[in-house]
Amino acid sequence: MSLLFLLAPMLLWLMPLASTLGHSSPECISRKTIPYHKDNGHLFSKKGVWNYSTMLLREDLGLLLLGARDVIYALDLDNISNKNASVEWEVPTTKQTECKKKGKDGEIHCKNYIRILHTMNDGRMYVCGTNAFDPECDIMSYKDGRLTLEKKEEDGKGKCPFSPFQSYASIMVGDDLYSATSMNFLGSEPVVMRSSSVSIRTEFKSSWLNEPSFISMAQMPESENSKEGDDDKVYLFFNEIALEYDSYSKLMVPRVARVCKGDLGGQRTLQKRWTSFLKAMVDCPVLESRLPFTVQGTYLFCDPQEPLEGCLFYAVFTPQQADLSDLTAVCVYRVSDISALFSKGKYKNSLPVETSYMKWVMYSGEVPSPRPGACIDNEARKQGITQTLDLPDRTLQFIKDRPLMDQAVLPVGEGPLLVRRGAAFLRIIVNGVKAVDGQKYNVVFIGTESGTMVKAVQCDGKMFIIEEVELFPSREPVKVLKLSEVKGQLYAGSVSVAVQVPLATCGRSLSCVDCVLARDPYCAWDKTTSKCISHLNVQRKLIQSVTEGDASLCPASDTVKPVNESIWLRGNLRLPCPPPSNLAVVSWQMDSLPLPLSNHLQVSADSLLIFNASESHAGRYRCLSLERSQAGDYTTVVADYQVRLAPGEAGRPSPQARQDGLSLAGLQAALGIVAILLAALLCWNFYSGHLPLPCKRGSGEESGYGSTPPHAGLEGGKKHTGHGISATNGENVSLHTPRPLQHIADESEI
Ligand SMILES: *[C@@H]1O[C@H](CO)[C@@H](O)[C@H](O)[C@H]1NC(C)=O
Ligand SMILES: *[C@@H]1O[C@H](CO)[C@@H](O)[C@H](O)[C@H]1NC(C)=O
Ligand SMILES: *[C@@H]1O[C@H](CO)[C@@H](O)[C@H](O)[C@H]1NC(C)=O
Ligand SMILES: *[C@@H]1O[C@H](CO)[C@@H](O)[C@H](O)[C@H]1NC(C)=O
Ligand SMILES: *[C@@H]1O[C@H](CO)[C@@H](O)[C@H](O)[C@H]1NC(C)=O
């Protein structure tokens, strides 16, 4: 009993401690860990209903549309525990039987998993489901408190996956659906398509899409104020098996692709196919990893007050399975960098090497005009080409054979914004917040594999993790994450529940120092009410310091009132002192002097233990917490005890509950075990290299997988690290990729 009581909190506490030791910067430790509690937010789940993985925000209706298995819900945006309406969309029995006949599981596969939920121009909604391996789409409306499906029975092939386990991504632009998924039962025919009056899709060729897993889509209105008369674009993130690297095993690479909205396909070549499908590798170089990390989720962030050129893609990455690390990363890309790479970069070209084998190298020959893969712009219009149907065959044939760019897209700062060891990052959302100082800060919300939400603020190109909150009652991966700025709420879904949590819970900070050290741009300390509050819509002067965490701005804190405790002679006593944050270092004072540690006084994670007390143990005990921020070190008193010796000896009935019956031998044994565990934990940490983990980007160093190409090539021949594109192409230095994976940099070398 006493052992457990001692060990459980101690071990929990040792983990962050052990990982603090090696760091100068605390960026990868979340300042607070908030365990699941039903009062953290609102929860929605229905018995027997699973897979809450599709969400659509309808702020105009005050609703959250939630697509699950065989059903769609309309929930109250203010409190998703309130269901306003629902509509069932089940698979007809005949179709179920058919599905089972094909060897599929009735309970798992032969159901209707809602995969697409978008708003159309007229306010109705477009919805598609897997429908027992026969994807179907329909139109849904919300009227007079009711959700209704129009039962259009539209073919969902190419829009929605067949299997609930196949990947998908989609976006609605006007009334045109852009979708990326698999066209067939087996999942072997990947497609990126636009369903509109003229449907356009990808060519079925492995150089276009090779065993892809689709992640996300976003649209960019790049025609706005474009000097080149450019078109709007739709971007797609996915992972696929790379064709361009020699490797014995399949190597997955993260990609970004884009198409132009005005694309109508070619006249003869590429008829009803994209003429503007271009793709490139997205690099998120994590130093420790040999293999490229794969993308799991992205978010297009545009500051509404800034020009569109400033838009950014935030993306989360995880290692490939073969790569047994537990690192996970955030990388940020400028849309303008991606756009420039597609409009100015070099293409990759395939050449046959040794009869049956194809090698992908940089294309250094002549590029036809109009530029292959470009949208129709002023340049093309000058040549009399006003639509893709007018494009010459030369341009079309070129892009049909070479949709891949030679260079990779590099993140802002050429490295990750955040690298952390722990639960894999799966989803990401970014919100720009104006702080009390009038500055805008980007706050990042990340959904993880273990069902937590990591909240971090970006300052001077660095991340500070404010907190990590457990979202769900069980540790399920976050499948979907949405943010409503209007409501100030975040919505997350997993296989068994959907939850809603506020963007900020300032009330968790009870002191000014804690409120300021949290560096949460949503929260500030109000001197008049002595509360940490959300500063939006508050006119009073409030205390906040997002960039530095300058807690010296706080008024002299109210001293913690001393608590009276008494102890028997030879008795034992526990004085609790929970550390206020994961970054705080707690220490004890006795009568204003550092605590003299002895057999009688032992400090644990969240308390001080006095045992076999003598007269000398009576006195004033204070627990201090020291937390460091960029602005300085701040010490606060967390707990204050006045301990008096009670007359008599231990063994008589205990005068209070705290004076629990811990035996001295038990305590010493417990502490001995803890000491051994701590030593073992530290050894393990050093051994497994956990301690020297960099949280910030490694300043310009080569990534591990860049300098050592994965699985030495079949040729095993030349290795080029610094990729010499400047030798052949001096036009855009910013497009350099310092870490190509290929072994041959240029086709002239073959
Ligand atoms: C949210 O809705 C649930 C279910 O109706 C209710 O029990 C709960 O009190 C509501 N919470 C708030 C804050 O309104
Ligand atoms: C949804 O239900 C809640 C209460 O159950 C109500 O306050 C809200 O107005 C409803 N929303 C709509 C759009 O009907
Ligand atoms: C749907 O939910 C069930 C139950 O939690 C889970 O076992 C299954 O893997 C989920 N299916 C998908 C496609 O997410
Ligand atoms: C603690 O004891 C002192 C002296 O006996 C007394 O003045 C004080 O009020 C007590 N404090 C509390 C909180 O009971
Ligand atoms: C407790 O302390 C006293 C003297 O301070 C010592 O004589 C005694 O042996 C100790 N008891 C135990 C169980 O260690």
PDB file of N, CA and C and ligand atoms in Angstrom, residues 61 63 76 82 84 142, ligand 2:
ATOM      1  N   LEU A  61     -24.991  27.831 -39.495  1.00  0.00           N
ATOM      2  CA  LEU A  61     -26.167  27.167 -38.916  1.00  0.00           C
ATOM      3  C   LEU A  61     -25.998  26.916 -37.425  1.00  0.00           C
ATOM      4  N   LEU A  63     -23.982  24.607 -36.317  1.00  0.00           N
ATOM      5  CA  LEU A  63     -23.953  23.144 -36.227  1.00  0.00           C
ATOM      6  C   LEU A  63     -22.589  22.560 -36.559  1.00  0.00           C
ATOM      7  N   ASP A  76     -24.950  20.575 -31.811  1.00  0.00           N
ATOM      8  CA  ASP A  76     -24.913  21.982 -31.440  1.00  0.00           C
ATOM      9  C   ASP A  76     -23.447  22.428 -31.300  1.00  0.00           C
ATOM     10  N   ASN A  82     -25.226  18.072 -27.201  1.00  0.00           N
ATOM     11  CA  ASN A  82     -26.614  18.240 -27.662  1.00  0.00           C
ATOM     12  C   ASN A  82     -26.716  17.879 -29.132  1.00  0.00           C
ATOM     13  N   ASN A  84     -28.837  17.961 -32.362  1.00  0.00           N
ATOM     14  CA  ASN A  84     -30.007  18.634 -32.922  1.00  0.00           C
ATOM     15  C   ASN A  84     -30.759  17.740 -33.887  1.00  0.00           C
ATOM     16  N   TYR A 142     -30.294  20.614 -44.090  1.00  0.00           N
ATOM     17  CA  TYR A 142     -30.764  20.800 -42.722  1.00  0.00           C
ATOM     18  C   TYR A 142     -31.839  21.868 -42.760  1.00  0.00           C
TER      19      TYR A 142
HETATM   20  C1  LIG B   2     -29.605  22.819 -31.272  1.00  0.00           C
HETATM   21  O1  LIG B   2     -30.089  22.462 -29.994  1.00  0.00           O
HETATM   22  C2  LIG B   2     -29.825  23.399 -28.949  1.00  0.00           C
HETATM   23  C3  LIG B   2     -30.358  22.886 -27.655  1.00  0.00           C
HETATM   24  O2  LIG B   2     -30.656  21.556 -27.676  1.00  0.00           O
HETATM   25  C4  LIG B   2     -30.434  24.744 -29.281  1.00  0.00           C
HETATM   26  O3  LIG B   2     -30.080  25.677 -28.300  1.00  0.00           O
HETATM   27  C5  LIG B   2     -29.902  25.216 -30.630  1.00  0.00           C
HETATM   28  O4  LIG B   2     -30.549  26.408 -31.006  1.00  0.00           O
HETATM   29  C6  LIG B   2     -30.170  24.168 -31.700  1.00  0.00           C
HETATM   30  N1  LIG B   2     -29.549  24.598 -32.933  1.00  0.00           N
HETATM   31  C7  LIG B   2     -30.194  24.615 -34.103  1.00  0.00           C
HETATM   32  C8  LIG B   2     -29.454  25.081 -35.275  1.00  0.00           C
HETATM   33  O5  LIG B   2     -31.338  24.257 -34.196  1.00  0.00           O
END
